[in-house]
Coordinates of C-alpha atoms in Angstrom, one line a residue:
X1 CA -114.5 116.2 173.1
X2 CA -114.4 114.3 176.5
X3 CA -112.5 111.0 176.6
X4 CA -114.6 107.9 176.8
X5 CA -113.7 105.1 179.2
X6 CA -113.1 101.6 178.0
X7 CA -113.9 99.8 181.2
X8 CA -114.6 100.2 184.9
X9 CA -112.0 98.4 187.1
X10 CA -111.1 98.0 190.7
X11 CA -107.5 98.1 191.9
X12 CA -107.0 95.7 194.8
X13 CA -104.3 97.2 197.0
X14 CA -104.0 95.2 200.2
X15 CA -107.3 95.7 202.0
X16 CA -107.9 98.8 199.9
X17 CA -110.1 98.8 196.8
X18 CA -109.8 101.6 194.4
X19 CA -112.5 102.0 191.7
X20 CA -111.0 103.4 188.5
X21 CA -112.0 103.9 184.9
X22 CA -109.7 102.8 182.0
X23 CA -108.9 105.0 179.0
X24 CA -106.8 104.4 176.0
X25 CA -103.5 106.4 176.0
X26 CA -103.1 106.3 172.3
X27 CA -105.2 107.4 169.4
X28 CA -105.4 104.8 166.6
X29 CA -107.7 107.2 164.6
X30 CA -104.8 109.6 164.2
X31 CA -103.4 107.6 161.3
X32 CA -104.4 107.8 157.6
X33 CA -106.3 104.8 156.2
X34 CA -106.9 103.9 152.6
X35 CA -109.6 101.6 151.2
X36 CA -109.1 99.0 148.5
X37 CA -111.1 99.8 145.4
X38 CA -111.9 98.3 142.0
X39 CA -110.5 100.1 138.9
X40 CA -113.9 101.8 138.6
X41 CA -113.7 103.1 142.2
X42 CA -116.1 100.8 143.9
X43 CA -115.4 99.1 147.2
X44 CA -114.2 95.5 147.4
X45 CA -114.9 92.8 150.0
X46 CA -112.6 90.1 151.4
X47 CA -113.3 86.4 150.6
X48 CA -111.6 83.3 151.9
X49 CA -110.6 80.8 149.3
X50 CA -109.9 77.1 149.9
X51 CA -106.3 76.2 148.9
X52 CA -107.4 72.7 147.9
X53 CA -110.5 73.4 145.8
X54 CA -110.4 77.2 145.1
X55 CA -114.0 77.5 146.3
X56 CA -115.1 80.4 148.4
X57 CA -115.5 79.4 152.1
X58 CA -118.2 81.1 154.2
X59 CA -117.0 82.4 157.6
X60 CA -119.7 80.3 159.4
X61 CA -118.1 77.1 157.9
X62 CA -114.6 77.8 159.1
X63 CA -112.9 76.1 162.0
X64 CA -109.7 76.9 163.9
X65 CA -106.8 74.6 163.9
X66 CA -103.2 74.4 165.1
X67 CA -100.6 73.1 162.7
X68 CA -98.4 70.7 164.7
X69 CA -96.7 69.3 161.6
X70 CA -96.5 70.5 158.0
X71 CA -100.0 70.2 156.6
X72 CA -101.4 68.5 159.7
X73 CA -103.8 70.3 162.1
X74 CA -105.6 69.6 165.4
X75 CA -109.0 71.2 165.2
X76 CA -110.8 73.0 168.1
X77 CA -114.5 73.6 168.3
X78 CA -115.6 77.1 169.4
X79 CA -116.8 75.8 172.7
X80 CA -113.5 74.1 173.4
X81 CA -111.6 77.4 172.8
X82 CA -114.1 79.2 175.0
X83 CA -113.4 76.8 177.8
X84 CA -109.7 77.7 177.6
X85 CA -110.3 81.4 178.0
X86 CA -109.6 83.2 181.2
X87 CA -112.8 84.5 182.8
X88 CA -113.0 88.3 182.6
X89 CA -112.7 90.2 185.8
X90 CA -113.1 93.8 186.8
X91 CA -110.6 93.3 189.7
X92 CA -107.0 94.2 189.0
X93 CA -104.9 92.5 191.7
X94 CA -101.6 94.2 192.6
X95 CA -99.1 91.5 193.3
X96 CA -95.9 93.4 194.0
X97 CA -94.1 96.8 194.0
X98 CA -90.8 97.0 192.2
X99 CA -88.4 99.9 191.4
X100 CA -89.9 101.7 188.4
X101 CA -86.6 101.7 186.5
X102 CA -86.3 97.9 186.8
X103 CA -89.0 97.5 184.2
X104 CA -87.2 97.6 180.8
X105 CA -89.2 99.6 178.3
X106 CA -88.7 96.7 175.9
X107 CA -91.5 95.0 177.7
X108 CA -93.9 97.8 177.2
X109 CA -97.0 96.9 175.2
X110 CA -100.2 98.9 175.0
X111 CA -100.6 101.9 177.3
X112 CA -103.7 103.1 179.1
X113 CA -104.6 105.8 181.6
X114 CA -106.6 105.1 184.8
X115 CA -108.6 107.8 186.5
X116 CA -110.5 107.5 189.8
X117 CA -114.2 106.5 189.6
X118 CA -116.8 107.6 192.1
X119 CA -115.6 107.5 195.7
X120 CA -112.1 106.5 194.4
X121 CA -110.4 109.9 194.6
X122 CA -108.6 109.6 197.9
X123 CA -107.3 106.0 197.7
X124 CA -106.3 106.8 194.1
X125 CA -104.2 109.8 195.2
X126 CA -102.8 107.9 198.1
X127 CA -101.5 105.1 195.8
X128 CA -100.1 107.6 193.3
X129 CA -98.3 109.6 196.0
X130 CA -96.9 106.5 197.8
X131 CA -95.4 105.1 194.6
X132 CA -93.9 108.5 193.7
X133 CA -92.3 108.8 197.1
X134 CA -91.0 105.2 197.1
X135 CA -89.8 105.3 193.5
X136 CA -91.6 102.1 192.9
X137 CA -94.4 101.0 190.5
X138 CA -97.0 98.3 190.9
X139 CA -97.2 95.0 189.0
X140 CA -100.7 93.6 188.7
X141 CA -102.7 90.8 187.0
X142 CA -105.5 91.8 184.7
X143 CA -107.9 89.4 183.0
X144 CA -109.1 90.9 179.7
X145 CA -110.5 89.4 176.5
X146 CA -110.0 85.9 177.6
X147 CA -106.4 86.3 178.7
X148 CA -104.5 87.2 181.9
X149 CA -102.1 90.0 181.3
X150 CA -99.3 91.5 183.4
X151 CA -99.6 95.3 183.8
X152 CA -97.4 98.0 185.3
X153 CA -99.2 100.8 187.2
X154 CA -96.9 103.8 187.5
X155 CA -97.4 107.4 188.8
X156 CA -97.5 110.2 186.3
X157 CA -97.7 114.0 186.7
X158 CA -101.4 114.2 186.2
X159 CA -102.5 110.7 187.2
X160 CA -101.4 107.1 186.7
X161 CA -100.4 105.0 183.7
X162 CA -101.7 101.5 183.3
X163 CA -99.1 99.9 181.1
X164 CA -99.7 96.4 179.6
X165 CA -96.5 94.4 179.6
X166 CA -95.2 91.7 177.3
X167 CA -94.3 88.2 178.7
X168 CA -90.7 87.1 178.7
X169 CA -91.2 84.8 175.7
X170 CA -92.5 87.7 173.6
X171 CA -89.3 89.7 173.9
X172 CA -86.1 88.7 172.1
X173 CA -82.7 89.0 173.8
X174 CA -80.2 91.4 172.4
X175 CA -77.4 88.9 173.4
X176 CA -78.7 86.6 170.7
X177 CA -77.1 89.0 168.1
X178 CA -73.6 88.3 169.5
X179 CA -72.4 91.9 169.0
X180 CA -68.6 92.2 169.2
X181 CA -67.4 94.5 171.9
X182 CA -64.7 96.8 170.4
X183 CA -62.2 98.8 172.5
X184 CA -62.2 102.6 171.9
X185 CA -59.6 105.1 172.9
X186 CA -60.1 107.9 175.5
X187 CA -59.7 110.5 172.8
X188 CA -62.4 109.0 170.6
X189 CA -64.7 108.8 173.6
X190 CA -64.0 112.4 174.5
X191 CA -64.9 113.5 171.0
X192 CA -68.1 111.4 171.0
X193 CA -69.1 113.0 174.3
X194 CA -68.6 116.4 172.8
X195 CA -70.8 115.6 169.9
X196 CA -73.5 114.4 172.3
X197 CA -73.2 117.6 174.3
X198 CA -73.6 119.7 171.1
X199 CA -77.0 118.2 170.2
X200 CA -78.3 117.5 173.7
X201 CA -81.6 118.8 175.0
X202 CA -83.0 119.0 178.6
X203 CA -85.8 116.6 178.0
X204 CA -87.7 114.7 175.3
X205 CA -90.4 117.0 173.8
X206 CA -92.8 114.9 171.6
X207 CA -94.3 118.1 170.1
X208 CA -91.0 118.9 168.6
X209 CA -91.4 116.1 166.1
X210 CA -94.0 115.6 163.4
X211 CA -95.1 112.6 161.3
X212 CA -93.8 113.8 158.0
X213 CA -95.2 110.9 156.0
X214 CA -98.7 111.6 157.4
X215 CA -98.4 115.3 156.6
X216 CA -97.4 114.6 153.0
X217 CA -100.3 112.1 152.5
X218 CA -102.9 114.5 154.0
X219 CA -101.5 117.3 151.7
X220 CA -101.8 115.0 148.7
X221 CA -105.3 114.0 149.7
X222 CA -106.3 117.7 149.9
X223 CA -104.8 118.4 146.5
X224 CA -106.7 115.4 145.0
X225 CA -110.0 116.7 146.5
X226 CA -109.3 120.1 145.1
X227 CA -108.7 118.6 141.7
X228 CA -105.0 119.7 141.6
X229 CA -102.0 117.8 140.4
X230 CA -99.7 116.1 142.9
X231 CA -96.2 117.6 142.8
X232 CA -93.4 115.3 143.9
X233 CA -91.4 116.9 146.7
X234 CA -87.8 117.7 146.1
X235 CA -85.4 115.0 147.3
X236 CA -83.4 116.2 150.3
X237 CA -79.7 116.8 149.6
X238 CA -77.7 113.8 150.6
X239 CA -74.7 114.4 152.8
X240 CA -71.4 113.2 151.6
X241 CA -70.8 109.8 153.2
X242 CA -69.3 106.4 152.4
X243 CA -67.1 104.1 154.3
X244 CA -65.5 105.7 157.4
X245 CA -61.8 105.2 157.0
X246 CA -60.6 107.3 160.0
X247 CA -62.9 107.4 163.0
X248 CA -61.1 110.3 164.6
X249 CA -61.5 112.4 161.4
X250 CA -65.2 111.5 161.2
X251 CA -65.7 112.6 164.8
X252 CA -64.0 115.9 164.2
X253 CA -66.0 116.4 161.0
X254 CA -69.2 115.8 162.9
X255 CA -68.2 118.3 165.6
X256 CA -67.5 120.9 162.9
X257 CA -70.7 120.1 161.0
X258 CA -72.9 120.5 164.1
X259 CA -71.2 123.8 164.8
X260 CA -71.9 125.0 161.3
X261 CA -75.6 123.9 161.5
X262 CA -76.1 126.0 164.7
X263 CA -74.5 129.1 163.1
X264 CA -76.1 128.6 159.6
X265 CA -79.4 130.5 160.2
X266 CA -77.6 133.6 161.2
X267 CA -75.2 133.5 158.2
X268 CA -77.7 132.5 155.5
X269 CA -80.2 135.2 156.5
X270 CA -77.8 137.9 155.4
X271 CA -76.5 136.2 152.3
X272 CA -79.6 135.0 150.5
X273 CA -79.5 135.2 146.7
X274 CA -82.2 134.6 144.1
X275 CA -80.4 131.4 143.1
X276 CA -81.5 129.8 146.3
X277 CA -85.2 130.7 146.0
X278 CA -87.4 127.6 146.0
X279 CA -90.3 127.4 143.6
X280 CA -93.7 127.1 145.4
X281 CA -95.9 124.0 144.7
X282 CA -98.4 126.2 142.8
X283 CA -95.7 127.6 140.5
X284 CA -94.3 124.1 139.9
X285 CA -97.8 122.9 138.9
X286 CA -98.3 125.8 136.4
X287 CA -94.9 125.2 134.9
X288 CA -95.5 121.5 134.7
X289 CA -98.7 122.1 132.8
X290 CA -97.0 124.2 130.0
X291 CA -95.5 122.6 126.9
X292 CA -91.8 122.4 127.2
X293 CA -89.6 124.4 124.7
X294 CA -85.9 124.3 124.3
X295 CA -84.4 126.9 126.6
X296 CA -81.0 128.5 126.3
X297 CA -79.4 128.0 129.7
X298 CA -76.8 130.7 129.1
X299 CA -79.3 133.5 128.8
X300 CA -82.1 132.9 131.3
X301 CA -84.9 135.4 131.0
X302 CA -86.2 137.3 134.1
X303 CA -89.7 136.8 135.4
X304 CA -92.1 136.4 132.5
X305 CA -95.8 136.6 132.8
X306 CA -97.2 133.1 132.3
X307 CA -99.6 132.8 129.3
X308 CA -100.8 129.6 127.8
X309 CA -98.7 128.9 124.6
X310 CA -101.8 127.5 122.9
X311 CA -103.5 130.9 122.8
X312 CA -100.4 132.6 121.3
X313 CA -100.3 130.1 118.5
X314 CA -104.0 130.7 117.8
X315 CA -103.5 134.4 117.1
X316 CA -101.0 133.7 114.3

Protein backbone atom coordinates (compact mmCIF):
# COMPACT_ATOMS: atom_id res chain seq x y z
CA UNK A 1 0.00 0.00 0.00
CA UNK A 2 1.45 3.36 -1.06
CA UNK A 3 2.31 5.85 1.66
CA UNK A 4 -0.01 8.84 1.98
CA UNK A 5 1.43 12.29 2.50
CA UNK A 6 0.46 14.39 5.50
CA UNK A 7 1.07 17.79 3.94
CA UNK A 8 2.62 19.63 1.01
CA UNK A 9 5.44 21.97 2.03
CA UNK A 10 8.02 24.23 0.42
CA UNK A 11 11.61 24.29 1.67
CA UNK A 12 13.06 27.77 1.40
CA UNK A 13 16.79 27.36 0.67
CA UNK A 14 18.29 30.77 -0.13
CA UNK A 15 16.62 31.84 -3.37
CA UNK A 16 15.71 28.23 -4.11
CA UNK A 17 12.27 26.84 -3.29
CA UNK A 18 11.88 23.08 -3.08
CA UNK A 19 8.33 21.66 -3.17
CA UNK A 20 8.12 18.54 -1.02
CA UNK A 21 5.56 16.19 0.47
CA UNK A 22 5.63 15.23 4.15
CA UNK A 23 5.21 11.63 5.33
CA UNK A 24 5.18 10.12 8.81
CA UNK A 25 8.30 8.04 9.49
CA UNK A 26 6.66 5.94 12.20
CA UNK A 27 3.60 3.71 12.25
CA UNK A 28 1.40 4.26 15.31
CA UNK A 29 -1.01 1.58 14.02
CA UNK A 30 1.68 -1.06 14.58
CA UNK A 31 0.82 -1.22 18.29
CA UNK A 32 -1.89 -3.31 19.95
CA UNK A 33 -4.85 -1.39 21.35
CA UNK A 34 -7.49 -2.56 23.80
CA UNK A 35 -10.97 -1.15 24.41
CA UNK A 36 -12.51 -0.57 27.82
CA UNK A 37 -15.65 -2.68 28.20
CA UNK A 38 -18.43 -3.29 30.70
CA UNK A 39 -18.59 -6.64 32.56
CA UNK A 40 -21.13 -7.71 29.92
CA UNK A 41 -18.73 -6.85 27.08
CA UNK A 42 -20.27 -3.58 25.88
CA UNK A 43 -18.33 -0.44 25.07
CA UNK A 44 -18.08 2.42 27.55
CA UNK A 45 -17.83 6.15 26.89
CA UNK A 46 -15.90 8.80 28.75
CA UNK A 47 -17.65 11.44 30.83
CA UNK A 48 -16.28 14.50 32.61
CA UNK A 49 -17.42 14.96 36.20
CA UNK A 50 -17.35 18.20 38.17
CA UNK A 51 -15.16 17.83 41.26
CA UNK A 52 -17.34 20.32 43.12
CA UNK A 53 -20.83 18.97 42.39
CA UNK A 54 -20.28 15.50 40.93
CA UNK A 55 -22.49 16.40 37.95
CA UNK A 56 -21.64 15.40 34.39
CA UNK A 57 -20.27 18.36 32.39
CA UNK A 58 -20.88 18.49 28.63
CA UNK A 59 -17.84 19.20 26.49
CA UNK A 60 -19.58 22.25 24.97
CA UNK A 61 -19.83 23.80 28.46
CA UNK A 62 -16.14 23.39 29.29
CA UNK A 63 -13.57 26.19 29.36
CA UNK A 64 -9.79 26.18 29.41
CA UNK A 65 -7.94 27.69 32.33
CA UNK A 66 -4.39 28.01 33.65
CA UNK A 67 -3.81 27.30 37.36
CA UNK A 68 -1.49 30.06 38.60
CA UNK A 69 -2.10 29.25 42.28
CA UNK A 70 -3.59 26.25 44.03
CA UNK A 71 -7.26 26.22 43.09
CA UNK A 72 -7.13 29.55 41.23
CA UNK A 73 -7.35 29.75 37.45
CA UNK A 74 -7.25 32.36 34.72
CA UNK A 75 -9.82 31.41 32.07
CA UNK A 76 -9.32 31.84 28.33
CA UNK A 77 -12.10 31.99 25.78
CA UNK A 78 -11.65 29.91 22.59
CA UNK A 79 -11.17 33.04 20.47
CA UNK A 80 -8.44 34.28 22.84
CA UNK A 81 -6.51 31.04 22.49
CA UNK A 82 -7.01 31.10 18.73
CA UNK A 83 -5.45 34.56 18.58
CA UNK A 84 -2.33 33.24 20.33
CA UNK A 85 -1.78 30.45 17.82
CA UNK A 86 0.88 30.74 15.16
CA UNK A 87 -0.56 30.96 11.68
CA UNK A 88 -0.01 27.78 9.71
CA UNK A 89 2.43 28.09 6.82
CA UNK A 90 3.43 25.72 4.06
CA UNK A 91 6.86 27.37 3.83
CA UNK A 92 9.65 25.78 5.88
CA UNK A 93 12.39 28.37 6.24
CA UNK A 94 15.93 26.99 6.53
CA UNK A 95 17.76 29.32 8.94
CA UNK A 96 21.18 27.66 9.24
CA UNK A 97 23.36 24.63 8.52
CA UNK A 98 25.22 22.96 11.40
CA UNK A 99 27.40 19.83 11.71
CA UNK A 100 24.99 16.90 11.78
CA UNK A 101 26.68 15.33 14.82
CA UNK A 102 26.25 18.57 16.80
CA UNK A 103 22.52 17.86 17.22
CA UNK A 104 22.19 15.64 20.29
CA UNK A 105 19.65 12.82 19.71
CA UNK A 106 18.16 13.77 23.09
CA UNK A 107 16.47 16.62 21.24
CA UNK A 108 14.85 14.33 18.67
CA UNK A 109 11.06 14.37 18.73
CA UNK A 110 8.77 13.05 16.01
CA UNK A 111 10.39 12.00 12.73
CA UNK A 112 9.05 12.48 9.21
CA UNK A 113 10.22 11.81 5.67
CA UNK A 114 10.18 14.41 2.93
CA UNK A 115 10.06 13.51 -0.76
CA UNK A 116 10.18 15.82 -3.77
CA UNK A 117 6.86 17.04 -5.12
CA UNK A 118 6.23 17.95 -8.74
CA UNK A 119 9.17 19.84 -10.30
CA UNK A 120 11.11 19.48 -7.05
CA UNK A 121 13.34 16.54 -7.99
CA UNK A 122 16.50 18.42 -9.00
CA UNK A 123 16.67 21.02 -6.18
CA UNK A 124 15.77 18.25 -3.70
CA UNK A 125 18.68 16.09 -4.90
CA UNK A 126 20.97 19.13 -4.89
CA UNK A 127 20.24 19.92 -1.23
CA UNK A 128 20.55 16.26 -0.24
CA UNK A 129 23.95 15.87 -1.94
CA UNK A 130 25.28 19.23 -0.69
CA UNK A 131 24.48 18.36 2.94
CA UNK A 132 26.00 14.90 2.58
CA UNK A 133 29.22 16.32 1.09
CA UNK A 134 29.50 19.03 3.75
CA UNK A 135 28.59 16.77 6.69
CA UNK A 136 26.02 19.34 7.76
CA UNK A 137 22.28 19.32 8.30
CA UNK A 138 19.71 22.10 7.99
CA UNK A 139 17.86 23.73 10.87
CA UNK A 140 14.52 25.22 9.90
CA UNK A 141 11.36 26.77 11.34
CA UNK A 142 8.03 25.09 10.68
CA UNK A 143 4.62 26.44 11.72
CA UNK A 144 2.22 23.56 12.27
CA UNK A 145 -0.96 23.16 14.31
CA UNK A 146 -0.71 26.61 15.83
CA UNK A 147 2.91 26.32 16.94
CA UNK A 148 6.30 27.15 15.44
CA UNK A 149 8.64 24.19 15.67
CA UNK A 150 12.34 23.74 15.06
CA UNK A 151 13.18 20.91 12.67
CA UNK A 152 16.35 19.26 11.50
CA UNK A 153 16.56 18.26 7.84
CA UNK A 154 19.27 15.68 7.29
CA UNK A 155 20.28 13.52 4.32
CA UNK A 156 19.55 9.80 4.36
CA UNK A 157 20.45 7.01 1.98
CA UNK A 158 17.18 7.13 0.05
CA UNK A 159 16.05 10.69 0.68
CA UNK A 160 15.87 13.18 3.54
CA UNK A 161 14.60 13.02 7.12
CA UNK A 162 12.50 15.85 8.53
CA UNK A 163 13.18 15.58 12.28
CA UNK A 164 11.12 17.64 14.70
CA UNK A 165 13.30 18.85 17.59
CA UNK A 166 12.50 19.59 21.21
CA UNK A 167 13.16 23.03 22.66
CA UNK A 168 15.88 23.48 25.28
CA UNK A 169 13.40 23.75 28.16
CA UNK A 170 11.84 20.42 27.15
CA UNK A 171 15.04 18.43 27.74
CA UNK A 172 16.49 17.77 31.16
CA UNK A 173 20.22 18.08 31.85
CA UNK A 174 22.12 14.97 32.84
CA UNK A 175 24.32 17.14 35.07
CA UNK A 176 21.31 17.66 37.35
CA UNK A 177 21.80 14.09 38.59
CA UNK A 178 25.27 14.92 40.02
CA UNK A 179 26.73 11.53 39.11
CA UNK A 180 29.99 10.88 40.94
CA UNK A 181 32.99 10.27 38.68
CA UNK A 182 34.91 7.25 39.95
CA UNK A 183 38.47 6.37 38.90
CA UNK A 184 38.97 2.97 37.25
CA UNK A 185 42.23 1.12 36.75
CA UNK A 186 43.85 0.40 33.38
CA UNK A 187 43.32 -3.33 33.91
CA UNK A 188 39.61 -2.88 34.56
CA UNK A 189 39.29 -0.71 31.47
CA UNK A 190 41.13 -3.30 29.38
CA UNK A 191 38.77 -6.08 30.50
CA UNK A 192 35.73 -3.89 29.87
CA UNK A 193 36.97 -3.15 26.33
CA UNK A 194 37.42 -6.89 25.74
CA UNK A 195 33.80 -7.51 26.80
CA UNK A 196 32.62 -4.79 24.42
CA UNK A 197 34.69 -6.33 21.62
CA UNK A 198 33.14 -9.77 22.25
CA UNK A 199 29.57 -8.58 21.74
CA UNK A 200 30.18 -5.87 19.14
CA UNK A 201 28.44 -5.73 15.76
CA UNK A 202 29.29 -3.74 12.63
CA UNK A 203 26.10 -1.67 12.77
CA UNK A 204 22.67 -1.42 14.37
CA UNK A 205 20.18 -3.70 12.62
CA UNK A 206 16.62 -2.89 13.75
CA UNK A 207 15.30 -6.09 12.15
CA UNK A 208 17.39 -8.13 14.59
CA UNK A 209 15.09 -7.11 17.44
CA UNK A 210 11.43 -7.86 17.97
CA UNK A 211 8.74 -6.45 20.23
CA UNK A 212 8.35 -9.52 22.45
CA UNK A 213 5.46 -8.06 24.44
CA UNK A 214 3.49 -7.30 21.28
CA UNK A 215 4.21 -10.81 19.99
CA UNK A 216 2.91 -12.41 23.22
CA UNK A 217 -0.23 -10.24 23.20
CA UNK A 218 -1.05 -11.05 19.57
CA UNK A 219 -0.54 -14.77 20.21
CA UNK A 220 -2.84 -14.56 23.24
CA UNK A 221 -5.46 -12.73 21.15
CA UNK A 222 -5.31 -15.43 18.47
CA UNK A 223 -5.75 -18.13 21.12
CA UNK A 224 -8.73 -16.28 22.59
CA UNK A 225 -10.35 -15.96 19.16
CA UNK A 226 -9.80 -19.68 18.58
CA UNK A 227 -11.42 -20.45 21.95
CA UNK A 228 -8.24 -21.85 23.44
CA UNK A 229 -6.83 -21.44 26.90
CA UNK A 230 -4.00 -18.98 27.47
CA UNK A 231 -0.90 -20.75 28.75
CA UNK A 232 1.49 -18.70 30.83
CA UNK A 233 4.99 -18.66 29.32
CA UNK A 234 7.84 -20.17 31.27
CA UNK A 235 9.78 -17.62 33.26
CA UNK A 236 13.31 -17.19 31.88
CA UNK A 237 16.06 -18.62 34.04
CA UNK A 238 17.58 -15.87 36.13
CA UNK A 239 21.32 -15.59 36.04
CA UNK A 240 23.06 -15.70 39.36
CA UNK A 241 23.62 -12.14 40.50
CA UNK A 242 23.68 -10.08 43.61
CA UNK A 243 26.02 -7.47 44.92
CA UNK A 244 29.29 -7.19 43.01
CA UNK A 245 32.07 -7.56 45.54
CA UNK A 246 35.07 -7.75 43.21
CA UNK A 247 34.78 -5.78 39.97
CA UNK A 248 37.74 -7.58 38.40
CA UNK A 249 36.22 -10.99 39.10
CA UNK A 250 32.89 -9.83 37.68
CA UNK A 251 34.60 -8.62 34.49
CA UNK A 252 36.48 -11.91 34.09
CA UNK A 253 33.28 -13.87 34.69
CA UNK A 254 31.51 -11.79 32.04
CA UNK A 255 34.26 -12.55 29.52
CA UNK A 256 33.97 -16.26 30.28
CA UNK A 257 30.16 -16.22 30.09
CA UNK A 258 30.19 -14.45 26.72
CA UNK A 259 32.66 -17.01 25.39
CA UNK A 260 30.46 -19.88 26.61
CA UNK A 261 27.37 -18.34 24.98
CA UNK A 262 29.12 -18.18 21.61
CA UNK A 263 30.19 -21.83 21.87
CA UNK A 264 26.95 -23.13 23.43
CA UNK A 265 24.99 -23.84 20.19
CA UNK A 266 27.73 -26.18 18.94
CA UNK A 267 27.99 -28.11 22.21
CA UNK A 268 24.31 -28.44 23.04
CA UNK A 269 23.43 -29.68 19.57
CA UNK A 270 25.43 -32.86 20.19
CA UNK A 271 24.43 -33.39 23.82
CA UNK A 272 20.68 -32.96 23.89
CA UNK A 273 18.79 -35.27 26.23
CA UNK A 274 15.08 -35.94 26.67
CA UNK A 275 15.25 -34.10 30.00
CA UNK A 276 15.78 -30.79 28.22
CA UNK A 277 12.79 -31.18 25.90
CA UNK A 278 10.25 -28.39 26.29
CA UNK A 279 6.55 -29.10 26.27
CA UNK A 280 4.71 -27.41 23.44
CA UNK A 281 1.86 -24.99 24.28
CA UNK A 282 -0.70 -27.46 22.88
CA UNK A 283 0.60 -30.27 25.12
CA UNK A 284 0.59 -27.96 28.13
CA UNK A 285 -3.03 -27.07 27.45
CA UNK A 286 -4.11 -30.72 27.22
CA UNK A 287 -2.26 -31.61 30.42
CA UNK A 288 -3.73 -28.59 32.20
CA UNK A 289 -7.25 -29.72 31.29
CA UNK A 290 -6.79 -33.17 32.90
CA UNK A 291 -7.67 -33.82 36.56
CA UNK A 292 -4.46 -34.07 38.54
CA UNK A 293 -3.56 -37.34 40.26
CA UNK A 294 -0.72 -38.04 42.67
CA UNK A 295 2.32 -39.09 40.65
CA UNK A 296 5.24 -41.10 41.94
CA UNK A 297 8.20 -39.02 40.89
CA UNK A 298 10.64 -41.91 41.33
CA UNK A 299 9.03 -43.98 38.57
CA UNK A 300 7.93 -41.65 35.77
CA UNK A 301 6.07 -43.45 33.01
CA UNK A 302 7.10 -43.16 29.38
CA UNK A 303 4.83 -41.49 26.82
CA UNK A 304 1.25 -42.52 27.56
CA UNK A 305 -1.63 -41.96 25.20
CA UNK A 306 -3.79 -39.21 26.59
CA UNK A 307 -7.38 -40.29 27.31
CA UNK A 308 -9.94 -38.32 29.31
CA UNK A 309 -10.04 -39.82 32.85
CA UNK A 310 -13.80 -39.19 32.98
CA UNK A 311 -14.45 -41.79 30.25
CA UNK A 312 -12.32 -44.42 32.04
CA UNK A 313 -14.33 -44.01 35.23
CA UNK A 314 -17.59 -44.32 33.24
CA UNK A 315 -16.72 -47.85 32.06
CA UNK A 316 -16.32 -49.17 35.59
